Short mmCIF file of C-alpha atoms and ligand atoms in Angstrom, two decimals:
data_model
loop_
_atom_site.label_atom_id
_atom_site.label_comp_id
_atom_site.label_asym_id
_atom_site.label_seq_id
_atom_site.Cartn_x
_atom_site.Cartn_y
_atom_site.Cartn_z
CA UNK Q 1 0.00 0.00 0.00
CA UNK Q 2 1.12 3.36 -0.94
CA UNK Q 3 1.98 6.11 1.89
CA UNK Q 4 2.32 8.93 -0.37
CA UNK Q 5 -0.62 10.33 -3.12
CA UNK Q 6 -2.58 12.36 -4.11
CA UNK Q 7 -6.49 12.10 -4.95
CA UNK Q 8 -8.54 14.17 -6.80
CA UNK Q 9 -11.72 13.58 -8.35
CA UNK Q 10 -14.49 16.72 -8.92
CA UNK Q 11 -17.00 14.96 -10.44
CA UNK Q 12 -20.71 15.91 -8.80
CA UNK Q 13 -22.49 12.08 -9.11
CA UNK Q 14 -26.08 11.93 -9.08
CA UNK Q 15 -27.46 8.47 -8.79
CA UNK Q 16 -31.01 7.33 -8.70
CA UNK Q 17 -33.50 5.90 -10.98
CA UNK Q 18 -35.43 8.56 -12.99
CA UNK Q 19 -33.11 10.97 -13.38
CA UNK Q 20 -32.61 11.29 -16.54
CA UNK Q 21 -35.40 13.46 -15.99
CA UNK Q 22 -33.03 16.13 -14.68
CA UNK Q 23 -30.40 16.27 -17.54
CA UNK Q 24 -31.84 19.82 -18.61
CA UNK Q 25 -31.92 21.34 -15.10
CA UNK Q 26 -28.18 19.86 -14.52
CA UNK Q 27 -27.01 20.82 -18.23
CA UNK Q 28 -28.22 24.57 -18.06
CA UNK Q 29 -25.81 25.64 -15.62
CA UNK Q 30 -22.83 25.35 -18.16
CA UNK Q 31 -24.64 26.09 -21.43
CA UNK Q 32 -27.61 27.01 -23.77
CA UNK Q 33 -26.44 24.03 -26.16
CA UNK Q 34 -25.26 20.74 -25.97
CA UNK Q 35 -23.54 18.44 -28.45
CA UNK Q 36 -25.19 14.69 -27.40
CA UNK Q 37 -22.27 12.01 -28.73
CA UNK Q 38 -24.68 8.88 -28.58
CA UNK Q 39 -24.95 5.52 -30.45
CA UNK Q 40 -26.51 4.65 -33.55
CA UNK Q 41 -29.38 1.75 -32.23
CA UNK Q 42 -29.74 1.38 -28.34
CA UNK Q 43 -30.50 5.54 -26.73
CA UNK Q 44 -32.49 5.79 -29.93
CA UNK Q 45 -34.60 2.24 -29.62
CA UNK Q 46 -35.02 2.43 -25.69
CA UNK Q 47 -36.20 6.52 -26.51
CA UNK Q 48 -34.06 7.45 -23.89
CA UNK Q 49 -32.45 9.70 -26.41
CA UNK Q 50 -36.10 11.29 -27.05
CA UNK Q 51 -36.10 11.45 -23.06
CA UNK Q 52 -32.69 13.55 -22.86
CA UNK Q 53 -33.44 16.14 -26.10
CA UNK Q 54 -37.38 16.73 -24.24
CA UNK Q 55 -35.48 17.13 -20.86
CA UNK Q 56 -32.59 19.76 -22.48
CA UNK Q 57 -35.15 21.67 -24.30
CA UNK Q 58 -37.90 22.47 -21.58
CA UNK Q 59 -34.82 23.40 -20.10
CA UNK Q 60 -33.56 26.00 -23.16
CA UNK Q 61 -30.25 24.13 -24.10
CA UNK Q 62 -30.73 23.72 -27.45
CA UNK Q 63 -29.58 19.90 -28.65
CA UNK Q 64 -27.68 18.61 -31.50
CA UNK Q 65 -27.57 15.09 -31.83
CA UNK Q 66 -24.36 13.15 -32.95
CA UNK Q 67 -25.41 9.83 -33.06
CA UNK Q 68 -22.48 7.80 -35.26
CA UNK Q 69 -20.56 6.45 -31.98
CA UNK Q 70 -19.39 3.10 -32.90
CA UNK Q 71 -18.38 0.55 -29.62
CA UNK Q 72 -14.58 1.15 -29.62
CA UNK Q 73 -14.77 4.87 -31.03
CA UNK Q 74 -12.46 5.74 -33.63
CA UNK Q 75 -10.27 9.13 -33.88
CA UNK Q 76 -12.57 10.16 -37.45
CA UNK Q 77 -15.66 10.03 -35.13
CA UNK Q 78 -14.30 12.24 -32.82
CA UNK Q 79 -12.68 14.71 -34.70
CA UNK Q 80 -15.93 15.04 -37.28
CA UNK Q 81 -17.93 15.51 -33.91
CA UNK Q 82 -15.48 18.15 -32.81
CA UNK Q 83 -15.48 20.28 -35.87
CA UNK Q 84 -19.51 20.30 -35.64
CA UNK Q 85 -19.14 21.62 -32.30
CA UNK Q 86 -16.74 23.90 -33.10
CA UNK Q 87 -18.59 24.95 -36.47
CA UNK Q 88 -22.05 25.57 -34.53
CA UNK Q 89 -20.29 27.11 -31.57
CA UNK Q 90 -21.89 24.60 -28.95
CA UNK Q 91 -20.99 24.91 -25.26
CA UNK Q 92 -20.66 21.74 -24.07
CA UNK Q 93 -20.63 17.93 -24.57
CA UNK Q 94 -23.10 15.31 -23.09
CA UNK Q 95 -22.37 11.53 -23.21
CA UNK Q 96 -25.14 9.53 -23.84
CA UNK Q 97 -24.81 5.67 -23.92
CA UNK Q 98 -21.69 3.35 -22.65
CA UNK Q 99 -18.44 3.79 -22.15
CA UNK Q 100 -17.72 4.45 -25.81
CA UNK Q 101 -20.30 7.58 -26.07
CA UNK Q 102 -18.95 8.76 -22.91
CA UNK Q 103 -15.20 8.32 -23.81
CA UNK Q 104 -16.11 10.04 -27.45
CA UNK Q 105 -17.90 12.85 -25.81
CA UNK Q 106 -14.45 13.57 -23.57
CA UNK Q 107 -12.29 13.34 -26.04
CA UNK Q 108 -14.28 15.79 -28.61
CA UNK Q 109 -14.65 17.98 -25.45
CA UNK Q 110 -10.77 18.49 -25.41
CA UNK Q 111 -10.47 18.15 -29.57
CA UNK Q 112 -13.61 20.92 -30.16
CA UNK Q 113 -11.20 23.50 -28.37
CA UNK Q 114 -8.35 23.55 -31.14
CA UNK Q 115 -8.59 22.65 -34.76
CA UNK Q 116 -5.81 20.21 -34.79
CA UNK Q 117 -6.63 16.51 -34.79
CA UNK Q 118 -7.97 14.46 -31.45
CA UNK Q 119 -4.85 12.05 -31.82
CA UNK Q 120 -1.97 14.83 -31.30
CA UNK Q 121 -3.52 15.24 -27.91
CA UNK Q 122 -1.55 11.69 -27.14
CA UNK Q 123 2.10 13.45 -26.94
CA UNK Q 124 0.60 17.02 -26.09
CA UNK Q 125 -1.49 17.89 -22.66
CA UNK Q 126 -4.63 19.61 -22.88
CA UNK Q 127 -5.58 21.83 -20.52
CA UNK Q 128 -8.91 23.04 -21.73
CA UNK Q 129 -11.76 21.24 -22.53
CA UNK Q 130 -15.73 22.00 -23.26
CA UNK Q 131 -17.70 21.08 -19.93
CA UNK Q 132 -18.89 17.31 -20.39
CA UNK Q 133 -22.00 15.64 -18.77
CA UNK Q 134 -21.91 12.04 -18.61
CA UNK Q 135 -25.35 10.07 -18.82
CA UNK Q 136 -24.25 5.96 -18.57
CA UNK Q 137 -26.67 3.03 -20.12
CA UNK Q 138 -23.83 0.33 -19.16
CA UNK Q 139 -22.25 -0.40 -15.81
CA UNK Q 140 -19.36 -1.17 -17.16
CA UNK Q 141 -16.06 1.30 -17.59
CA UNK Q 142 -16.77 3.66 -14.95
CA UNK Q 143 -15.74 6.10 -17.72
CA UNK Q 144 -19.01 8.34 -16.44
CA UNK Q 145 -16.76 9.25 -13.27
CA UNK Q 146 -13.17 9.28 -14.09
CA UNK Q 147 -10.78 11.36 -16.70
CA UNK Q 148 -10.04 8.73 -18.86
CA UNK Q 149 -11.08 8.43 -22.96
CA UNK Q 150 -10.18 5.44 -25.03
CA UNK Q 151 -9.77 5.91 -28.76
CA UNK Q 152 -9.07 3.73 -32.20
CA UNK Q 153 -6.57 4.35 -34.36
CA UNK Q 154 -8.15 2.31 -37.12
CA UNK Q 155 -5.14 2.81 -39.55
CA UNK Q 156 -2.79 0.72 -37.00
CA UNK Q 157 -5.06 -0.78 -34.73
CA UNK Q 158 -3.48 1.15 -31.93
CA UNK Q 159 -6.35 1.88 -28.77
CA UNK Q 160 -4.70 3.65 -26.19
CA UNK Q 161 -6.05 5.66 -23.34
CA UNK Q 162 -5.88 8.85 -22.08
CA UNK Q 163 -6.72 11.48 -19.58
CA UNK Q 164 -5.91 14.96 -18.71
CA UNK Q 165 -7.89 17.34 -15.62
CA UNK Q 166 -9.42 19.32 -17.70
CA UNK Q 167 -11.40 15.74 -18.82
CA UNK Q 168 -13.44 15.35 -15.81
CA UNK Q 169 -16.79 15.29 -16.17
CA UNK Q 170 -18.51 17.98 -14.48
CA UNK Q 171 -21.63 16.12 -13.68
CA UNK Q 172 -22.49 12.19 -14.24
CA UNK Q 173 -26.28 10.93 -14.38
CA UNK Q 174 -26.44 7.37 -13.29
CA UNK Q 175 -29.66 6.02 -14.09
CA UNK Q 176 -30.18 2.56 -13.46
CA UNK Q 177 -33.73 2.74 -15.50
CA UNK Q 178 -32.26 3.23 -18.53
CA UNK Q 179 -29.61 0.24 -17.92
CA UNK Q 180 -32.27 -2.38 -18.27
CA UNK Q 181 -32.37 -2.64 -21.46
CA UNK Q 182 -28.92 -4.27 -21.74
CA UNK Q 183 -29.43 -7.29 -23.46
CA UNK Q 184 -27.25 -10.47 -21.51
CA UNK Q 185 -24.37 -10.01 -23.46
CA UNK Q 186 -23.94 -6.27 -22.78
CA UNK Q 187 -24.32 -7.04 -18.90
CA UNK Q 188 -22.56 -9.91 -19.27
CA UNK Q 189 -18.95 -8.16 -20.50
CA UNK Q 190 -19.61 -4.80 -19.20
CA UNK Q 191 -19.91 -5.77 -15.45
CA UNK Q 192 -16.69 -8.47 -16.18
CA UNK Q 193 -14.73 -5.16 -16.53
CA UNK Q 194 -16.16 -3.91 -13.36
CA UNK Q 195 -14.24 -7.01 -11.76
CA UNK Q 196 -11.22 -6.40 -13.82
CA UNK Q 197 -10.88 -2.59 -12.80
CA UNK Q 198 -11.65 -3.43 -9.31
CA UNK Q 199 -8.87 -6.81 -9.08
CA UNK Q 200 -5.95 -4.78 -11.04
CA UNK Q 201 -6.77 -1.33 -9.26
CA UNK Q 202 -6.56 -3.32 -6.00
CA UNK Q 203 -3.24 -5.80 -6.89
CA UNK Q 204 -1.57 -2.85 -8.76
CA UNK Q 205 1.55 -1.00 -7.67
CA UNK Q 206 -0.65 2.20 -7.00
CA UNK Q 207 -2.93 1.17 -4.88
CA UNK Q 208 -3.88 3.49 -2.11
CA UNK Q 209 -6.04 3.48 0.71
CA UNK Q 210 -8.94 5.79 -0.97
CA UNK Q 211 -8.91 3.66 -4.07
CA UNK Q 212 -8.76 0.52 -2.03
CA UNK Q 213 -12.01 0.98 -0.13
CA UNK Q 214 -14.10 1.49 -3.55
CA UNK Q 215 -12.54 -1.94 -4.57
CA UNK Q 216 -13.54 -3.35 -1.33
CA UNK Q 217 -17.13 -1.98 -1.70
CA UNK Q 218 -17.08 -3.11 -5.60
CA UNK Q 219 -16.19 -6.71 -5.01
CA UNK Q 220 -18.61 -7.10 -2.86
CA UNK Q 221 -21.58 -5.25 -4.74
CA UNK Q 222 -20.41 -8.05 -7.52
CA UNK Q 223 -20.65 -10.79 -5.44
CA UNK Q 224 -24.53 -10.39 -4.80
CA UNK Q 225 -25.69 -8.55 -8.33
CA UNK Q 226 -22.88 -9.57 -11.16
CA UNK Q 227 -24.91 -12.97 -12.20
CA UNK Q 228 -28.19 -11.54 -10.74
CA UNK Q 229 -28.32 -8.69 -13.45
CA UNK Q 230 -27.30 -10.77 -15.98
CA UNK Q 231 -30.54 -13.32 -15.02
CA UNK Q 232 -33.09 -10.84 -13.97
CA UNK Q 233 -32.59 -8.19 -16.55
CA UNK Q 234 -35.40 -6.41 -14.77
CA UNK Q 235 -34.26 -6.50 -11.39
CA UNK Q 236 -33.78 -2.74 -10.70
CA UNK Q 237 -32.05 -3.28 -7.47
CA UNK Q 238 -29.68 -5.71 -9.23
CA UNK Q 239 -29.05 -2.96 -11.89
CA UNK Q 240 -28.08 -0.39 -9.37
CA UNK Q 241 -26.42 -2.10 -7.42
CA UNK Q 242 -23.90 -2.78 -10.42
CA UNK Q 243 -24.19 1.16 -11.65
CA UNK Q 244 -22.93 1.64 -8.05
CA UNK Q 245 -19.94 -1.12 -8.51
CA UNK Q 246 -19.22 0.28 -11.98
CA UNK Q 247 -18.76 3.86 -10.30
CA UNK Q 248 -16.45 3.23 -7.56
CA UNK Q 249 -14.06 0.58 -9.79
CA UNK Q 250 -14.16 3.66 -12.14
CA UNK Q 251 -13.11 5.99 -9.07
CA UNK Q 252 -10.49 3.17 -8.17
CA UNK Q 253 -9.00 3.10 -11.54
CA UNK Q 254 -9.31 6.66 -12.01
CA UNK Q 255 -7.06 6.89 -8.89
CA UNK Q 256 -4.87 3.79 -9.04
CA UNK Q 257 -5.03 2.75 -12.81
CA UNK Q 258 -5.33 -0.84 -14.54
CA UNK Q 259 -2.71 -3.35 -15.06
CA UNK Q 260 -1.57 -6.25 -18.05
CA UNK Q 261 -5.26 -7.77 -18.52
CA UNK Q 262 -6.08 -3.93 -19.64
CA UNK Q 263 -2.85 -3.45 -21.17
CA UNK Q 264 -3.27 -6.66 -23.30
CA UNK Q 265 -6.96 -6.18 -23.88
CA UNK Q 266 -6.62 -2.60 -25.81
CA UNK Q 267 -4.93 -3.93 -28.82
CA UNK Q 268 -7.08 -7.16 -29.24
CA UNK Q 269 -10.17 -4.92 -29.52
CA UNK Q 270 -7.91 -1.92 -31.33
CA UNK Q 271 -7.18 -4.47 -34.28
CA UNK Q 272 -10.42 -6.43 -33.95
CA UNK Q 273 -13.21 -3.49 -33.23
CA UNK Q 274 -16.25 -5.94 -33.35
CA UNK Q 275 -14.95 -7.54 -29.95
CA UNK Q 276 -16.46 -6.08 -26.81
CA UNK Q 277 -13.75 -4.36 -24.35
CA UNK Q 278 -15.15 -6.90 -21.70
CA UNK Q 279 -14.96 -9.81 -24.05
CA UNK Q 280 -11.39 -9.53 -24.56
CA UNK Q 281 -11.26 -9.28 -20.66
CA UNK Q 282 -12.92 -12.16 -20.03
CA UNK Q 283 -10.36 -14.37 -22.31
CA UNK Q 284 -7.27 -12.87 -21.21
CA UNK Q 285 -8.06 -12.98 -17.21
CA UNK Q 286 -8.08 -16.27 -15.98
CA UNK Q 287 -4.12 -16.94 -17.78
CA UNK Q 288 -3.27 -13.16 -16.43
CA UNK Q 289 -4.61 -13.83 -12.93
CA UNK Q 290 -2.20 -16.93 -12.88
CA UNK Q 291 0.71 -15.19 -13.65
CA UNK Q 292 -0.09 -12.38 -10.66
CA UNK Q 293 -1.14 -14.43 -8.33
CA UNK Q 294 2.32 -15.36 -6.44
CA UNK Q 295 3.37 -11.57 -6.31
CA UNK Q 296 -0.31 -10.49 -4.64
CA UNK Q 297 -1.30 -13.67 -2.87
CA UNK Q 298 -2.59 -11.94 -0.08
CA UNK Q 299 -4.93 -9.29 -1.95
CA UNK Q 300 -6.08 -12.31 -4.01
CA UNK Q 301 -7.06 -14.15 0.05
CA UNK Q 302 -8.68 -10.29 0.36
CA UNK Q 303 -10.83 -10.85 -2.56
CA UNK Q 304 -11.53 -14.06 -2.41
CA UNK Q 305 -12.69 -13.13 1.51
CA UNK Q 306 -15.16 -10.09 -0.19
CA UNK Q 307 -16.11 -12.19 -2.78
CA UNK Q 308 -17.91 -14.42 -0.29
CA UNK Q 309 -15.66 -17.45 -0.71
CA UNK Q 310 -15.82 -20.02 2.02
CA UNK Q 311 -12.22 -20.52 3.26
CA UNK Q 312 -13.01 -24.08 5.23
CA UNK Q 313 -9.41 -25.00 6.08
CA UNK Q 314 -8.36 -24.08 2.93
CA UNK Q 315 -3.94 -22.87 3.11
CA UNK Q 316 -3.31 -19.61 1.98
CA UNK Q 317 -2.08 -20.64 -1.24
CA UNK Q 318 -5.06 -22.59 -1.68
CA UNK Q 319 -7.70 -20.04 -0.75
CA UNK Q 320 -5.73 -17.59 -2.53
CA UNK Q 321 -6.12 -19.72 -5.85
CA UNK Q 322 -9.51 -20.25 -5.10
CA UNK Q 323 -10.20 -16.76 -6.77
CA UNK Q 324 -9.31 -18.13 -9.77
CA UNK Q 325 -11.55 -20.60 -9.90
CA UNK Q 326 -14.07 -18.94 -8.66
CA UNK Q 327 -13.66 -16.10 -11.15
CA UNK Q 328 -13.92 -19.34 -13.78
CA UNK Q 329 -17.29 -20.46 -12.70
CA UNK Q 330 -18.41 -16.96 -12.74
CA UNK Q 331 -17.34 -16.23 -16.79
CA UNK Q 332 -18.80 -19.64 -17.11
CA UNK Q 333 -22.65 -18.27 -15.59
CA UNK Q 334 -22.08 -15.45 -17.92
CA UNK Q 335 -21.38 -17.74 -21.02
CA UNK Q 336 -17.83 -15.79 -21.04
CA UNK Q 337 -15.45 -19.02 -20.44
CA UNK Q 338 -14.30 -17.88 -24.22
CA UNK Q 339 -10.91 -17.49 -25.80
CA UNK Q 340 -9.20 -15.25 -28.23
CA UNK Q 341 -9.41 -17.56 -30.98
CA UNK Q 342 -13.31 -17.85 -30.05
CA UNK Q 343 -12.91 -13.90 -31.01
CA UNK Q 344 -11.62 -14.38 -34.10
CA UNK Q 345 -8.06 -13.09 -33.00
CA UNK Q 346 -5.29 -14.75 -35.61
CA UNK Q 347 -2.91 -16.32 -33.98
CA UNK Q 348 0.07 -14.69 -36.32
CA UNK Q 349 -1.35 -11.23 -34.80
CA UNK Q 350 -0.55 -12.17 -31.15
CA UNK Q 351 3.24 -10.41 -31.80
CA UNK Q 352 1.57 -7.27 -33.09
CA UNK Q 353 -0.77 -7.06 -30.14
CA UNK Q 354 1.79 -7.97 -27.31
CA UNK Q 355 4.39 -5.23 -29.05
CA UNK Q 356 0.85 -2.30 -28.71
CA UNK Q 357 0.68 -3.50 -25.22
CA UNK Q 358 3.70 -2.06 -24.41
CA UNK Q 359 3.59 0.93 -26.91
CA UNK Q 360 0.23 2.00 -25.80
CA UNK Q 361 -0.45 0.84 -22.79
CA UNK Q 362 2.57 1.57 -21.03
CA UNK Q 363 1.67 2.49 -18.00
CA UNK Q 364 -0.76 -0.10 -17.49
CA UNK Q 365 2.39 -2.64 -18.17
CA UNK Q 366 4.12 -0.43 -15.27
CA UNK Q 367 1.13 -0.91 -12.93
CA UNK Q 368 1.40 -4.93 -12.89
CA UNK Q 369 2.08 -6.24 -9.56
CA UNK Q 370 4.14 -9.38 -11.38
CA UNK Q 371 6.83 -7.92 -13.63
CA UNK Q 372 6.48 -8.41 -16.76
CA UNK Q 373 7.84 -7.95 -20.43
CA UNK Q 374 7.09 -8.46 -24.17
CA UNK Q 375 8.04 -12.05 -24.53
CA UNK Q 376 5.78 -13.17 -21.11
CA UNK Q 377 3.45 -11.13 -22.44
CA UNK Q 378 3.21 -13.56 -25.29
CA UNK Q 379 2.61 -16.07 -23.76
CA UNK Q 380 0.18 -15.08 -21.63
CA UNK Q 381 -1.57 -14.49 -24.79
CA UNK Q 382 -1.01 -17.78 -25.98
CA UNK Q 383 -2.23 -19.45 -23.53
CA UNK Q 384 -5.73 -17.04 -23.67
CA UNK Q 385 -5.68 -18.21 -27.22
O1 NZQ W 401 -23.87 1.58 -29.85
P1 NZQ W 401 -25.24 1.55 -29.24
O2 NZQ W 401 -26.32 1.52 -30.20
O3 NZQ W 401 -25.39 2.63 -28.22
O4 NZQ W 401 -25.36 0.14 -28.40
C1 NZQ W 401 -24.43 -0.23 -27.41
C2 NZQ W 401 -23.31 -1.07 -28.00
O5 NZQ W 401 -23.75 -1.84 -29.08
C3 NZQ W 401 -25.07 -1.19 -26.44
N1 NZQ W 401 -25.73 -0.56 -25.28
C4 NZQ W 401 -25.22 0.34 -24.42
N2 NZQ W 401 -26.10 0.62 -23.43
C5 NZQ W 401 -27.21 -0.10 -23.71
C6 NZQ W 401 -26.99 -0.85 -24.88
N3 NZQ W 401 -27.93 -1.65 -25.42
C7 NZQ W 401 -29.12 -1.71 -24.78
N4 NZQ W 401 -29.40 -1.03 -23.65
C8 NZQ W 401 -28.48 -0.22 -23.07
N5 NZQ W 401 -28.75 0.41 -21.93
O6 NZQ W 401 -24.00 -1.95 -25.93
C9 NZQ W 401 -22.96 -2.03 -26.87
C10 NZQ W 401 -21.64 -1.71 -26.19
O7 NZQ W 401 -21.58 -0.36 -25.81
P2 NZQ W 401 -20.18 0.32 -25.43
O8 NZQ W 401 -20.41 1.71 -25.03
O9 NZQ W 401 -19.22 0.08 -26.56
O10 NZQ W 401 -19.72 -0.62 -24.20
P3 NZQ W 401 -18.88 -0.31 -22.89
O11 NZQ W 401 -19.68 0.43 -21.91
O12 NZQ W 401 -18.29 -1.59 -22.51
O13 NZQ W 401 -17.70 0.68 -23.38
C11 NZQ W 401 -16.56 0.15 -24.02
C12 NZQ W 401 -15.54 1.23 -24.37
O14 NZQ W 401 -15.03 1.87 -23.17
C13 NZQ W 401 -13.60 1.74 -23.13
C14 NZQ W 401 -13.38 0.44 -23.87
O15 NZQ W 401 -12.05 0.26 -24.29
C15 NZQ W 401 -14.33 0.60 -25.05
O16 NZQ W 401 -13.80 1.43 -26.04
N6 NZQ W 401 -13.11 1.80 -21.74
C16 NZQ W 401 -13.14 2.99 -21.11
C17 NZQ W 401 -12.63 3.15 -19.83
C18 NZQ W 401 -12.62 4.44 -19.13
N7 NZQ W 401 -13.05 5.52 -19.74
O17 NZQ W 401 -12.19 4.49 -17.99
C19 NZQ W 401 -12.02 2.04 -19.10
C20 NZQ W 401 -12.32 0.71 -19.68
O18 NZQ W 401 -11.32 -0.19 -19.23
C21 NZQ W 401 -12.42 0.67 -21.17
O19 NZQ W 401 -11.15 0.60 -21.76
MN1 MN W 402 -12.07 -1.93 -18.60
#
């Protein structure tokens, strides 16, 4: 555990079911306009994007909908957002959908200010950025609370992350209404990311004593409502219960970052956009899990403990490995016991995507508890393949 760190995090949360409701009242402090970066099928079918443009106009922020956010947004989405915003002078930015509408909406926040493309901002800080509001419809990448934005290159393939101040939300809706409509597969991966933020915040090198606590709280929200939302689509209390986890894993990464499941992940769904962020997860975690396991063996006995594992004379390396399995029966519930292959990775691409890792994803790489470099990285690949 870390003794010395800093943590910062301004983002006003309001959680509740129904308030969508309030996006107008919230938006018009910052604005008379709004740029909604949405989806193309699931805000518009559900009509909770007819919900949010009603809400901003009895309100008088005038809407403009940008509704061509693909999952895994790419740089030319954000940068044609960005020069409509800048084009129509609009004042601010409001995220509509997962974590891919909400990472968009960031990133064209910071990108809207200049006229120079979304991608320089990799090598050069921003420190300005429209105000965003974040309104989340997965509980998921706890993007509607923390800095970060994820973007495709899709030229190379490369999908790194990243995250400046100025990012922050201002405000984040969490609904857990409009999260019902996730259909099993969506609940399914996006809450297995919630457990992979909270596990490599937690077993990561910069863990901390704020970020360890939402962990703490996370796992143990996903013990009792992970495989319950995924069977009871309905159940509201189910689905806010994981809006809650997905916030404070997004707090804990926000605070404490990710580590190689992440790292490896990014470039598997960088070159191969049609597979879900948590998809890719849920292959690469159980090999990944193995290889950390004798550097963190007592966070993994933590877990385990919060995950409501019995430890019935089990030895401490024995309960500590019972995570694993554990964490196998549970991608098994959620029909996730897949492989890369299963994802239509090519195995002559695993090279390419270990080498990203470590390009893109460096600090993730840094974050591992186990060390690790390009050639174990390979293997742990090969043996999710
Ligand atoms: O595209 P639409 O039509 O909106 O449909 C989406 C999409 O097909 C659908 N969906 C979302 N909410 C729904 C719904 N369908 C029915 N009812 C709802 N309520 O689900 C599909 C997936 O949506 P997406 O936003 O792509 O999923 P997710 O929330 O998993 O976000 C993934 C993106 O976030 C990045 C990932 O890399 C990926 O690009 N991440 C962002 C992080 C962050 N900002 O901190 C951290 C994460 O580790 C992650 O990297
Ligand atoms: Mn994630």
């Amino acid at each position: 555990m870390n003794n010395v760190f800093g943590v910062y995090n301004p983002v006003k949360i309001h959680f509740g079911r129904g308030l969508i409701a309030e996006t107008g009242r919230i938006a018009k402090k910052y604005s008379d306009s709004a740029l909604i970066a949405t989806g193309k099928n699931s805000m518009q079918k559900t009509g909770t994007l007819d919900r949010v443009t009603k809400s901003l106009k009895d309100a008088g922020v005038k809407p403009v909908v940008y509704d061509k956010i693909t999952p895994n947004p790419t740089i030319k989405e954000i940068d044609e957002a960005a020069e409509i915003v800048r084009k129509n002078n609009i004042g601010m930015i409001i995220g509509l959908g997962g974590g891919s509408p909400l990472d968009a909406a960031k990133a064209i926040a910071v990108a809207a200010k200049d006229n120079i493309p979304v991608w320089n901002y990799l090598k050069t800080p921003a420190d300005k950025a429209l105000p965003v509001i974040t309104i989340v419809s997965t509980s998921g990448t706890g993007s509607e609370v923390n800095r970060y934005s994820v973007m495709t290159n899709p030229e190379t393939g490369e999908k790194p992350g990243f995250g400046y101040e100025c990012m922050y939300p201002k405000e984040a809706v969490i609904d857990p209404e409009i999260m019902a409509s996730m259909p099993p597969y969506v609940t399914a991966t996006t809450g297995f990311d919630v457990f992979v933020h909270a596990l490599e915040a937690f077993t990561g090198k910069a863990i901390n004593a704020f970020s360890s606590a939402y962990c703490m709280q996370a796992f143990y929200l996903l013990k009792d409502n992970l495989l319950k939302a995924y069977n009871e689509p309905d159940n509201l209390d189910a689905r806010g219960n994981m809006a809650l986890a997905s916030a404070l894993a997004g707090l804990a990464i926000d605070i404490s970052g990710v580590g190689i499941i992440h790292a490896l992940e990014h470039p598997v769904s960088g070159n191969y956009p049609s597979v879900a962020h948590g998809a890719g997860l849920a292959a690469l975690a159980v090999a990944s899990m193995k290889y950390n396991l004798e550097s963190r063996k007592r966070d993994f006995m933590l877990i385990a403990h919060h995950y409501g594992i019995k430890r019935a004379g089990k030895s401490d390396d024995e309960y500590a490995a019972s995570l694993i399995e554990k964490i196998k029966e549970v991608l098994a519930a959620l029909k996730l016991n897949i492989t890369l292959k299963y994802l239509g990775v090519e195995k002559d691409k695993l090279a390419k995507i270990s080498k990203e890792a470590f390009m893109t994803m460096g600090f993730a790489v840094q974050n591992n508890p186990a060390p690790i470099d390009e050639k174990e990285a390979l293997r742990l690949l090969e043996s999710s393949y």
